[in-house]
Coordinates of C-alpha atoms in Angstrom, one line a residue:
Chain A
X3 CA -17.2 33.1 11.0
X4 CA -19.2 30.4 12.2
X5 CA -17.8 27.8 14.9
X6 CA -17.1 23.9 14.2
X7 CA -18.1 21.5 16.8
X8 CA -14.5 21.8 18.7
X9 CA -15.3 25.6 19.1
X10 CA -13.1 26.8 16.5
X11 CA -13.7 29.8 14.0
X12 CA -14.4 28.5 10.5
X13 CA -15.1 30.9 7.7
X14 CA -18.7 30.8 6.2
X15 CA -19.5 28.6 3.2
X16 CA -19.5 31.3 0.7
X17 CA -16.3 32.7 1.8
X18 CA -14.8 28.9 1.5
X19 CA -16.2 28.9 -1.8
X20 CA -14.7 32.3 -2.8
X21 CA -11.4 30.8 -1.4
X22 CA -11.8 28.0 -3.9
X23 CA -12.4 29.5 -7.1
X24 CA -9.9 32.2 -6.3
X25 CA -7.3 29.2 -6.4
X26 CA -8.3 28.6 -10.2
X27 CA -5.6 30.8 -11.8
X28 CA -4.8 30.7 -15.2
X29 CA -1.1 30.2 -15.6
X30 CA -0.7 29.1 -12.1
X31 CA -3.1 26.2 -12.0
X32 CA -4.8 24.8 -8.9
X33 CA -3.3 20.9 -8.7
X34 CA -6.4 19.3 -7.3
X35 CA -5.8 15.6 -6.2
X36 CA -8.8 13.3 -6.0
X37 CA -9.9 11.1 -3.0
X38 CA -12.3 8.4 -2.7
X39 CA -12.5 8.0 1.0
X40 CA -11.7 9.6 4.2
X41 CA -8.4 8.2 4.4
X42 CA -7.3 9.0 0.9
X43 CA -8.7 12.9 1.8
X44 CA -7.0 13.2 4.8
X45 CA -3.9 11.9 3.8
X46 CA -3.9 14.4 0.8
X47 CA -4.7 17.0 3.0
X48 CA -1.9 16.2 5.6
X49 CA 0.5 16.1 2.3
X50 CA -0.3 20.0 1.9
X51 CA -3.1 20.0 -0.8
X52 CA -5.7 22.6 0.6
X53 CA -8.1 21.5 -2.1
X54 CA -9.7 18.0 -2.9
X55 CA -11.7 16.4 -5.4
X56 CA -13.6 13.3 -5.5
X57 CA -12.9 10.7 -8.0
X58 CA -16.3 9.4 -9.1
X59 CA -14.7 6.0 -10.2
X60 CA -13.0 5.7 -6.8
X61 CA -16.0 6.2 -4.9
X62 CA -17.9 3.9 -7.2
X63 CA -15.5 1.0 -7.3
X64 CA -14.7 1.3 -3.4
X65 CA -18.7 0.8 -2.9
X66 CA -18.8 -1.9 -5.7
X67 CA -20.7 -0.2 -8.3
X68 CA -20.0 1.3 -11.9
X69 CA -19.1 4.6 -12.4
X70 CA -20.8 7.4 -14.8
X71 CA -24.3 5.7 -14.5
X72 CA -25.7 7.5 -12.1
X73 CA -25.9 5.1 -9.2
X74 CA -23.6 6.4 -6.6
X75 CA -25.7 9.4 -5.3
X76 CA -25.9 7.6 -2.0
X77 CA -22.5 6.8 -1.7
X78 CA -21.2 10.5 -2.8
X79 CA -23.6 12.2 -0.5
X80 CA -22.5 9.8 2.5
X81 CA -18.7 10.4 1.5
X82 CA -19.4 14.3 1.8
X83 CA -21.2 13.7 5.1
X84 CA -17.9 12.0 6.4
X85 CA -15.5 14.5 4.8
X86 CA -17.0 17.2 7.2
X87 CA -14.4 16.4 9.6
X88 CA -11.7 16.9 6.8
X89 CA -10.5 20.4 7.0
X90 CA -10.1 21.3 3.1
X91 CA -11.9 22.7 0.2
X92 CA -14.0 20.1 -1.5
X93 CA -15.4 19.7 -4.7
X94 CA -17.5 17.0 -5.3
X95 CA -17.7 14.7 -8.7
X96 CA -21.5 14.2 -9.0
X97 CA -21.3 12.6 -12.5
X98 CA -24.2 13.7 -14.7
X99 CA -26.1 14.8 -11.5
X100 CA -27.6 11.6 -10.2
X101 CA -31.2 13.0 -11.6
X102 CA -32.5 13.3 -15.0
X103 CA -34.2 16.8 -14.6
X104 CA -32.3 20.3 -13.6
X105 CA -34.2 20.4 -10.5
X106 CA -33.3 16.8 -9.2
X107 CA -29.7 17.7 -10.1
X108 CA -30.2 21.2 -8.4
X109 CA -31.3 19.3 -5.0
X110 CA -28.4 17.2 -4.9
X111 CA -26.1 20.2 -5.2
X112 CA -28.0 22.2 -2.7
X113 CA -27.7 19.3 -0.2
X114 CA -23.7 18.7 -1.0
X115 CA -23.4 22.9 -0.2
X116 CA -25.3 22.1 2.9
X117 CA -22.6 19.9 3.9
X118 CA -20.0 22.4 3.3
X119 CA -18.9 21.2 -0.3
X120 CA -17.6 24.3 -2.1
X121 CA -17.6 22.9 -5.7
X122 CA -19.3 20.3 -8.1
X123 CA -18.4 18.8 -11.3
X124 CA -21.2 18.2 -13.6
X125 CA -20.4 16.0 -16.8
X126 CA -22.6 15.9 -20.0
X127 CA -21.3 12.6 -21.0
X128 CA -24.1 9.8 -20.6
X129 CA -24.2 6.1 -19.8
X130 CA -24.8 5.2 -23.4
X131 CA -21.7 7.2 -24.9
X132 CA -24.0 10.2 -26.0
X133 CA -23.5 13.8 -24.8
X134 CA -26.4 15.2 -23.3
X135 CA -27.9 18.4 -25.2
X136 CA -26.6 21.6 -24.7
X137 CA -29.9 23.1 -23.7
X138 CA -30.4 20.3 -21.3
X139 CA -27.0 20.8 -19.5
X140 CA -27.6 24.6 -19.7
X141 CA -30.8 24.2 -17.6
X142 CA -28.9 21.9 -15.3
X143 CA -26.2 24.4 -14.8
X144 CA -28.5 27.4 -14.1
X145 CA -30.9 25.5 -11.8
X146 CA -27.6 24.2 -9.8
X147 CA -26.5 28.0 -9.7
X148 CA -29.9 29.2 -8.4
X149 CA -30.4 26.2 -5.8
X150 CA -26.6 27.0 -4.5
X151 CA -25.4 30.1 -6.0
X152 CA -21.8 29.8 -4.0
X153 CA -21.1 26.6 -5.2
X154 CA -18.2 26.6 -7.9
X155 CA -19.7 24.8 -10.8
X156 CA -17.5 23.1 -13.0
X157 CA -18.8 22.1 -16.0
X158 CA -17.1 18.8 -18.0
X159 CA -17.8 18.4 -21.5
X160 CA -17.0 14.6 -22.3
X161 CA -16.2 15.3 -26.1
X162 CA -12.8 14.1 -25.6
X163 CA -13.5 11.5 -22.9
X164 CA -13.8 7.6 -23.2
X165 CA -17.2 6.1 -24.1
X166 CA -18.0 2.7 -24.5
X167 CA -16.8 2.9 -28.4
X168 CA -13.4 4.5 -27.3
X169 CA -13.5 8.0 -27.9
X170 CA -11.8 9.7 -29.6
X171 CA -11.8 8.2 -32.7
X172 CA -10.2 10.3 -35.7
X173 CA -13.5 11.6 -36.9
X174 CA -14.5 12.5 -33.3
X175 CA -11.1 14.3 -32.5
X176 CA -11.5 16.5 -35.9
X177 CA -14.8 17.7 -35.0
X178 CA -14.2 17.9 -31.5
X179 CA -12.3 21.0 -31.0
X180 CA -15.2 23.2 -32.2
X181 CA -18.0 21.0 -30.5
X182 CA -16.0 21.4 -27.2
X183 CA -15.6 25.0 -27.9
X184 CA -19.0 25.6 -28.3
X185 CA -20.5 23.5 -25.3
X186 CA -17.9 25.4 -23.0
X187 CA -19.2 28.6 -23.9
X188 CA -22.6 27.6 -23.2
X189 CA -22.1 26.2 -20.3
X190 CA -20.4 29.3 -19.1
X191 CA -23.2 31.3 -20.2
X192 CA -25.4 29.2 -18.3
X193 CA -23.5 30.3 -15.1
X194 CA -20.6 28.0 -15.0
X195 CA -17.5 29.1 -13.1
X196 CA -15.2 26.7 -14.4
X197 CA -15.2 24.2 -17.3
X198 CA -13.4 20.9 -17.8
X199 CA -12.1 18.9 -20.9
X200 CA -10.8 15.4 -19.9
X201 CA -8.9 13.7 -22.0
X202 CA -7.8 16.7 -24.0
X203 CA -4.0 16.7 -24.7
X204 CA -3.2 18.6 -27.7
X205 CA -1.2 21.9 -26.7
X206 CA -2.8 23.9 -29.8
X207 CA -6.4 22.8 -28.7
X208 CA -5.8 23.5 -24.9
X209 CA -4.6 27.3 -25.7
X210 CA -7.6 27.8 -28.3
X211 CA -9.8 27.0 -25.3
X212 CA -8.4 28.9 -22.9
X213 CA -8.4 32.0 -25.1
X214 CA -11.9 31.1 -26.3
X215 CA -14.0 30.8 -23.3
X216 CA -14.2 33.3 -20.6
X217 CA -13.9 30.8 -17.5
X218 CA -10.8 28.9 -15.7
X219 CA -10.2 25.9 -17.8
X220 CA -9.4 22.7 -15.7
X221 CA -7.7 19.7 -18.0
X222 CA -7.1 16.1 -16.5
X223 CA -3.6 15.5 -16.1
X224 CA -2.3 12.5 -18.3
X225 CA 0.9 10.9 -17.5
X226 CA 3.5 11.1 -19.9
X227 CA 1.4 13.3 -22.0
X228 CA 2.2 16.9 -20.3
X229 CA 3.3 18.1 -16.9
X230 CA 1.6 20.9 -14.6
X231 CA 4.0 23.0 -15.4
X232 CA 3.5 22.8 -19.4
X233 CA -0.5 22.8 -18.9
X234 CA 0.3 26.3 -16.8
X235 CA 2.1 27.6 -19.8
X236 CA -0.6 27.1 -21.8
X237 CA -3.3 29.0 -19.2
X238 CA -4.8 26.1 -17.9
X239 CA -6.5 27.3 -14.4
X240 CA -6.9 23.9 -12.8
X241 CA -5.2 20.3 -13.2
X242 CA -7.3 17.4 -11.8
X243 CA -5.8 13.7 -11.2
X244 CA -9.1 12.2 -11.8
X245 CA -8.8 8.7 -10.9
X246 CA -5.2 8.2 -11.1
X247 CA -4.5 8.4 -7.5
X248 CA -7.2 5.9 -7.0
X249 CA -5.6 3.4 -9.5
X250 CA -2.1 3.9 -8.3
X251 CA -3.3 2.7 -4.7
X252 CA -5.1 -0.2 -6.2
X253 CA -2.0 -1.1 -8.4
X254 CA -0.2 -0.6 -5.0
X255 CA -2.3 -3.1 -3.2
X256 CA -2.3 -5.8 -5.6
X257 CA 1.6 -5.6 -6.0
X258 CA 2.3 -5.4 -2.2
X259 CA 0.4 -8.3 -1.8
X260 CA 2.1 -10.3 -4.5
X261 CA 5.6 -9.2 -3.1
X262 CA 4.7 -10.7 0.6
X263 CA 3.3 -13.6 -1.4
X264 CA 6.6 -14.2 -3.5
X265 CA 8.8 -13.5 -0.8
X266 CA 10.1 -10.3 -2.3
X267 CA 10.8 -6.8 -0.1
X268 CA 7.5 -4.8 0.3
X269 CA 7.7 -0.7 0.3
X270 CA 10.0 0.4 3.6
X271 CA 8.5 4.1 3.3
X272 CA 4.7 3.3 4.3
X273 CA 3.2 5.3 7.1
X274 CA 3.0 3.1 10.3
X275 CA -0.4 1.8 12.1
X276 CA 0.2 4.5 14.5
X277 CA 0.5 7.4 11.8
X278 CA -2.4 6.4 10.3
X279 CA -4.4 5.9 13.7
X280 CA -3.1 9.6 14.5
X281 CA -4.1 10.9 11.1
X282 CA -7.9 9.6 11.8
X283 CA -7.9 10.5 15.3
X284 CA -6.8 14.0 14.6
X285 CA -10.0 14.4 12.3
X286 CA -12.1 13.3 15.1
X287 CA -10.5 15.6 17.6
X288 CA -10.7 18.6 15.2
X289 CA -14.0 18.8 14.3
X290 CA -16.0 15.3 14.0
Chain B
X8 CA -25.5 -26.4 -3.9
X9 CA -27.5 -23.1 -3.9
X10 CA -27.6 -20.6 -6.6
X11 CA -26.5 -17.2 -7.4
X12 CA -28.6 -13.9 -8.3
X13 CA -27.0 -14.9 -11.6
X14 CA -28.3 -18.5 -11.3
X15 CA -25.0 -20.1 -11.0
X16 CA -24.5 -22.9 -8.3
X17 CA -22.5 -21.8 -5.2
X18 CA -21.4 -24.1 -2.6
X19 CA -23.5 -23.8 0.8
X20 CA -22.0 -21.6 3.5
X21 CA -20.7 -24.6 5.5
X22 CA -18.9 -25.9 2.6
X23 CA -17.3 -22.6 1.9
X24 CA -16.3 -22.5 5.5
X25 CA -14.8 -25.8 5.4
X26 CA -12.9 -25.0 2.0
X27 CA -11.1 -21.8 4.2
X28 CA -10.4 -23.8 7.0
X29 CA -8.5 -26.2 4.8
X30 CA -6.4 -23.6 3.6
X31 CA -5.1 -23.4 7.1
X32 CA -2.2 -26.0 6.7
X33 CA 0.9 -25.8 9.2
X34 CA 3.9 -25.5 7.1
X35 CA 2.3 -24.2 3.9
X36 CA 0.7 -21.2 5.3
X37 CA -2.6 -19.3 4.0
X38 CA -1.4 -16.0 2.7
X39 CA -4.4 -13.8 3.6
X40 CA -4.4 -10.5 1.8
X41 CA -6.6 -7.8 4.0
X42 CA -9.1 -5.4 2.1
X43 CA -11.2 -2.8 3.1
X44 CA -13.5 -2.0 0.4
X45 CA -15.0 -3.5 -2.6
X46 CA -12.4 -2.5 -5.1
X47 CA -9.1 -3.5 -3.0
X48 CA -11.1 -7.1 -2.5
X49 CA -12.0 -7.3 -6.2
X50 CA -8.5 -6.8 -7.3
X51 CA -6.8 -8.9 -4.7
X52 CA -9.2 -11.7 -5.7
X53 CA -8.3 -11.1 -9.5
X54 CA -4.6 -11.3 -8.8
X55 CA -5.4 -14.9 -7.8
X56 CA -5.8 -14.8 -3.8
X57 CA -9.0 -17.1 -3.2
X58 CA -9.4 -15.9 0.4
X59 CA -9.3 -12.5 1.6
X60 CA -9.3 -10.9 4.9
X61 CA -10.5 -7.5 6.1
X62 CA -8.1 -5.0 7.7
X63 CA -10.1 -3.0 10.6
X64 CA -7.9 -0.2 10.4
X65 CA -8.6 0.0 6.8
X66 CA -12.1 -0.4 7.2
X67 CA -12.1 2.3 10.0
X68 CA -9.8 4.9 8.4
X69 CA -11.7 4.6 4.9
X70 CA -14.9 5.8 7.1
X71 CA -12.8 8.3 9.1
X72 CA -13.5 6.3 12.3
X73 CA -11.1 4.9 14.8
X74 CA -10.0 1.4 15.0
X75 CA -9.9 -0.8 17.7
X76 CA -12.5 0.9 19.7
X77 CA -15.7 -0.7 18.9
X78 CA -17.4 2.1 16.7
X79 CA -17.2 0.7 13.3
X80 CA -19.6 -2.0 13.4
X81 CA -22.3 -0.5 10.9
X82 CA -19.2 0.2 8.4
X83 CA -17.9 -3.3 8.9
X84 CA -21.1 -5.1 7.9
X85 CA -21.7 -2.8 5.6
X86 CA -18.7 -3.8 3.8
X87 CA -19.5 -7.7 4.0
X88 CA -23.0 -6.6 2.3
X89 CA -21.1 -4.9 -0.5
X90 CA -18.4 -7.7 -0.7
X91 CA -21.5 -10.7 -1.3
X92 CA -20.6 -9.6 -5.2
X93 CA -17.1 -10.5 -4.8
X94 CA -16.2 -14.1 -5.4
X95 CA -13.9 -15.3 -2.5
X96 CA -13.7 -16.7 0.8
X97 CA -14.0 -13.8 3.3
X98 CA -13.0 -13.6 6.6
X99 CA -13.8 -10.5 8.6
X100 CA -12.1 -8.7 11.5
X101 CA -14.9 -7.7 14.1
X102 CA -12.3 -6.2 16.6
X103 CA -13.4 -7.1 20.0
X104 CA -16.7 -8.2 18.8
X105 CA -18.8 -4.9 18.9
X106 CA -20.5 -5.7 21.6
X107 CA -19.8 -5.8 25.6
X108 CA -21.3 -9.0 26.1
X109 CA -21.1 -12.8 24.4
X110 CA -24.6 -12.8 23.1
X111 CA -24.4 -9.6 21.4
X112 CA -20.8 -10.5 19.5
X113 CA -22.5 -13.6 18.7
X114 CA -25.3 -11.4 17.1
X115 CA -22.6 -10.0 15.0
X116 CA -21.1 -13.2 13.9
X117 CA -24.3 -14.5 13.2
X118 CA -25.3 -11.7 11.1
X119 CA -22.0 -11.8 9.2
X120 CA -22.2 -15.7 8.4
X121 CA -25.9 -15.0 7.1
X122 CA -24.2 -12.8 4.7
X123 CA -21.8 -15.7 3.6
X124 CA -18.6 -14.8 5.5
X125 CA -16.8 -17.8 6.1
X126 CA -14.6 -16.4 9.2
X127 CA -14.0 -14.0 11.7
X128 CA -11.5 -12.6 13.9
X129 CA -11.8 -11.7 17.5
X130 CA -9.6 -9.8 19.7
X131 CA -8.9 -10.0 23.0
X132 CA -7.3 -6.4 23.1
X133 CA -9.4 -3.2 24.5
X134 CA -9.3 0.2 23.6
X135 CA -7.7 1.1 27.1
X136 CA -4.6 -1.0 26.4
X137 CA -5.8 -3.9 28.9
X138 CA -6.7 -7.2 27.9
X139 CA -10.0 -9.0 28.2
X140 CA -10.2 -11.5 30.9
X141 CA -9.8 -14.9 29.5
X142 CA -13.0 -16.4 31.1
X143 CA -14.6 -13.7 29.2
X144 CA -13.0 -14.1 26.1
X145 CA -13.6 -17.8 26.3
X146 CA -17.4 -17.1 26.8
X147 CA -17.3 -14.8 23.6
X148 CA -15.7 -17.6 21.4
X149 CA -18.2 -20.2 22.5
X150 CA -21.4 -17.9 22.1
X151 CA -20.1 -17.6 18.7
X152 CA -19.3 -20.7 17.8
X153 CA -22.9 -21.6 19.0
X154 CA -24.6 -18.8 17.1
X155 CA -22.6 -19.9 13.7
X156 CA -20.9 -23.3 13.8
X157 CA -19.6 -23.3 10.6
X158 CA -17.6 -19.6 10.9
X159 CA -14.0 -20.0 11.3
X160 CA -13.2 -18.2 14.4
X161 CA -9.5 -17.2 14.5
X162 CA -9.0 -16.0 18.1
X163 CA -6.6 -13.2 18.5
X164 CA -4.6 -12.4 21.6
X165 CA -2.9 -8.7 21.7
X166 CA -0.1 -10.0 24.0
X167 CA 2.3 -8.8 21.5
X168 CA 0.4 -6.1 19.9
X169 CA 0.2 -2.1 20.2
X170 CA -1.2 -0.6 23.1
X171 CA -1.6 3.2 24.0
X172 CA 1.4 2.7 26.2
X173 CA 3.5 0.9 23.1
X174 CA 3.8 -2.9 23.5
X175 CA 5.9 -5.0 24.1
X176 CA 7.7 -3.2 27.0
X177 CA 10.7 -5.6 28.3
X178 CA 8.8 -6.7 30.9
X179 CA 5.9 -7.5 29.0
X180 CA 8.1 -9.4 26.5
X181 CA 9.4 -11.4 29.3
X182 CA 6.1 -12.7 30.3
X183 CA 4.1 -12.7 27.0
X184 CA 5.3 -16.2 25.5
X185 CA 3.7 -17.9 28.6
X186 CA 0.8 -15.6 28.9
X187 CA 0.3 -16.2 25.2
X188 CA 0.3 -19.8 25.5
X189 CA -2.3 -19.8 28.3
X190 CA -4.6 -17.6 26.2
X191 CA -4.4 -19.4 23.1
X192 CA -5.0 -22.9 24.8
X193 CA -8.0 -21.4 26.6
X194 CA -9.3 -20.0 23.3
X195 CA -9.0 -23.2 21.9
X196 CA -10.7 -25.0 24.5
X197 CA -13.5 -22.6 23.8
X198 CA -13.8 -23.5 20.3
X199 CA -11.6 -21.3 18.6
X200 CA -10.8 -23.0 14.9
X201 CA -7.6 -21.0 14.6
X202 CA -5.3 -18.6 16.9
X203 CA -3.6 -15.2 16.0
X204 CA -0.7 -13.5 17.4
X205 CA -0.2 -10.2 15.6
X206 CA 3.4 -8.5 16.4
X207 CA 5.0 -11.9 17.0
X208 CA 8.5 -12.1 15.3
X209 CA 10.9 -14.5 17.3
X210 CA 11.1 -17.5 15.7
X211 CA 11.7 -19.6 19.0
X212 CA 8.6 -18.3 20.3
X213 CA 6.3 -18.9 17.2
X214 CA 7.9 -22.5 17.2
X215 CA 7.0 -22.7 20.7
X216 CA 3.1 -21.7 20.2
X217 CA 2.8 -23.8 17.1
X218 CA 3.9 -27.2 19.2
X219 CA 2.0 -26.0 22.3
X220 CA -1.3 -25.2 20.9
X221 CA -3.6 -27.8 19.0
X222 CA -4.7 -25.1 16.5
X223 CA -3.8 -23.5 13.4
X224 CA -1.4 -20.6 14.2
X225 CA -1.9 -17.4 12.2
X226 CA 1.0 -14.6 12.2
X227 CA 0.9 -11.2 11.0
X228 CA 3.6 -10.5 8.5
X229 CA 6.1 -8.0 9.4
X230 CA 8.3 -6.7 6.6
X231 CA 11.8 -7.1 7.0
X232 CA 11.4 -9.5 10.2
X233 CA 10.5 -12.6 8.2
X234 CA 9.1 -14.3 4.8
X235 CA 6.2 -16.4 4.2
X236 CA 8.6 -19.1 3.7
X237 CA 10.5 -18.7 7.0
X238 CA 7.1 -18.8 8.6
X239 CA 6.2 -21.8 6.8
X240 CA 9.2 -23.5 7.7
X241 CA 8.1 -22.6 11.8
X242 CA 4.9 -24.4 11.2
X243 CA 2.7 -21.2 10.8
X244 CA -0.8 -22.1 9.1
X245 CA -1.8 -18.6 7.7
X246 CA -0.1 -15.4 7.6
X247 CA -1.7 -12.1 7.2
X248 CA -1.3 -8.6 5.9
X249 CA -3.1 -6.8 8.5
X250 CA -3.0 -3.1 7.5
X251 CA 0.0 -3.4 5.3
X252 CA -1.9 -3.2 1.9
X253 CA -4.2 -0.5 3.1
X254 CA -0.8 1.7 4.3
X255 CA 0.7 0.6 1.1
X256 CA -1.9 2.1 -0.9
X257 CA -2.6 5.2 1.2
X258 CA 1.3 6.0 0.7
X259 CA 0.9 5.5 -3.0
X260 CA -1.7 7.7 -3.2
X261 CA 0.4 10.6 -1.7
X262 CA 3.5 9.8 -3.5
X263 CA 1.7 9.7 -6.8
X264 CA 0.0 13.2 -5.8
X265 CA 3.0 14.8 -4.9
X266 CA 4.7 13.6 -8.1
X267 CA 2.3 15.2 -10.4
X268 CA 2.6 18.3 -8.4
X269 CA 6.3 18.4 -8.6
X270 CA 6.5 17.3 -12.1
X271 CA 8.1 14.0 -11.6
X272 CA 7.0 10.5 -13.2
X273 CA 4.0 8.6 -11.8
X274 CA 4.1 4.8 -11.6
X275 CA 3.4 3.5 -15.2
X276 CA 2.1 -0.1 -14.8
X277 CA -1.4 1.2 -13.1
X278 CA -4.6 -0.4 -14.3
X279 CA -6.5 1.8 -16.7
X280 CA -9.9 3.2 -16.2
X281 CA -11.2 0.8 -18.4
X282 CA -9.8 -1.9 -16.6
X283 CA -10.7 -0.8 -13.2
X284 CA -14.4 -0.2 -14.6
X285 CA -14.4 -3.8 -15.8
X286 CA -13.2 -5.3 -12.6
X287 CA -16.2 -3.9 -11.2
X288 CA -18.7 -4.2 -13.8
X289 CA -17.5 -8.0 -13.8
X290 CA -18.8 -8.0 -10.2
X291 CA -22.3 -6.9 -11.1
X292 CA -22.7 -9.4 -13.7
X293 CA -21.3 -12.3 -11.6
X294 CA -23.7 -12.1 -9.0
X295 CA -24.7 -8.5 -7.5

C-alpha cells in the first residue's frame, strides 16, 4: 500500500487494476459511465459509480477537436493527469492509440498507467472509415500489454460502429458478425483483457459473441434498444455509456439557456453553486 | 476588415467589441449564456446566441480547480485560445483578475483582447469573503481600460453574492443597496463599461441601481425569482446565466447515468454522435 498526498493508504496500481478487472462479470455487468472533464467524473463518482470511463467524443469536443482522428493525445493525457484527484477506477479511451506504430501506442498506455489509469480502450476503426488490419491491431495490443502488464486492455472493434459512410450497411451487417468474432478472438489471443463492440444491438449476435470469445464482452448502451438487465441476461460483462452522458449534458445546456431566454421554467433539482464548489474542493483536500 | 484563417472577412476587434456593447440595451437586455468549454460554447452559438460568457465555476470545476480564488488563469486563457474557432462575441470571467496588482490584471485583459475576446468580468469579491477596497478596484478597472481600451469591462460587485459566511446576512442586506450604489458609481467613474450585481433579486433595488448608475446594469438570472422579461421591465441591460447551465449539464450527466443503471428511460431528444461531431468539425472548417 502506498500513500497519496494526503497521507492516506491507497492500493498499488496493479491491485486497483485487478479490482477493475474483477468488476467485469458476465451476467452482472459493470455499468461504466463516461466522463470528459474533472467535474463530470467527480459528480459520477459522488453518485456512486466506482469506475469511470472517458468518452473520446466528449474529450475532443470539449477541447474543440475532432474525435477519432488521433489528434487528442494531449487533451486525453491532460485529463488523466487532472483526474488523479478523483478517487475512482479510471479507464481511458485512447481511440486508435495516438500513434501509427505499436511501440508508440504502448508509450501512451504506459504513460497513462503511470498516472494511475487502470484501463484503456483501443479501437481498430480508422479515421478514413476502414478497419486496421488484424495483425497490426494484435501487435498494438501485445505491445501495450508488454509495456503496462497490469492495464486492463479493452480491445474495441468498429465492425458495427459508425463510419463516414454510415455503418452498418445491410451488406456489412450480414458479414459483420463473423468478422467481429474473428477479430475479437484475435485480439484476445494477442493479450486483450476484454473486448468491446459498440453499435451492437442484436441479442442473438451478442449471445454468439459472449459464447464464442473467452473474454468479458463490453457493449455500448443504446437507448431504447435494450436495458442493462437485458444485456446482463445475454452474458455481457460491461456496459458503457459512450458519449451519451456528454450529449445529455450538451442538450441540457442548450435547453436551459433557451428556457431562460423564452421565460420558461428551468429544472429545479440542480446542484447549487456551493454544492459544486464543495465537490471540487473535496478533491483538492483528498489528494490533489 | 481583417481575414480569418479560412480567408473570410471578419470585423476588427474594436468593431466586434462595439457590437457587443451595443447589445446592452436597458429594457431590452442581452441574455448571456455562459459556457465552460468549446462544446458548450459552440452548441449555444448554434442555438442562436450571438454572445457568450464564460462561467468561472464551470471553467474551474471542469479543470478540477476551485473557483474564485485566482488559480484558474491558465485554464481561462487556454479556453479563450480554443474559443477562437467559435464565431461569437465572447466575454470572459476573470474572477478578481488573476493578479494582485492593477498592472497584472491589465496584462491578463490585454492578452484576452489579443485573442479576440470582446469583454471581461472583473469582481471585487475576494477569496476570504471580503470585498476589495473601492480605490484598488478602481485602479484595476482604469489599468485594464488603458491596456485594452476596446474591451467591454463589466465591473462586478459581490455585495449581494455568496461568501464563505453565507451572504447576504440581514445586516448586510440592509446596508448592501447603499454600498452597492457607491461601488457601481465608483467603478463607472474609473472606466467600467457596464456594472454587474449577481445575487440581486429585489425589484426596488434593481430599479434604484438602474436609475442611479450611468451604465448598463447586469443581473444574474435567478430561477424562480424573476424572468428576463421582468428584469427588462426594470431597465436591466444584461442578464447572465452564471453557472446555471453548467450545473444543469452536470445534473443531466448524473441523472442520465443513474437512469441507465436503473433501467429507466433516458432523454430521447439528444443530439446524435454525428451531430456533435459535425458541430465541432464545422468550427475547424470555419476558422480553426
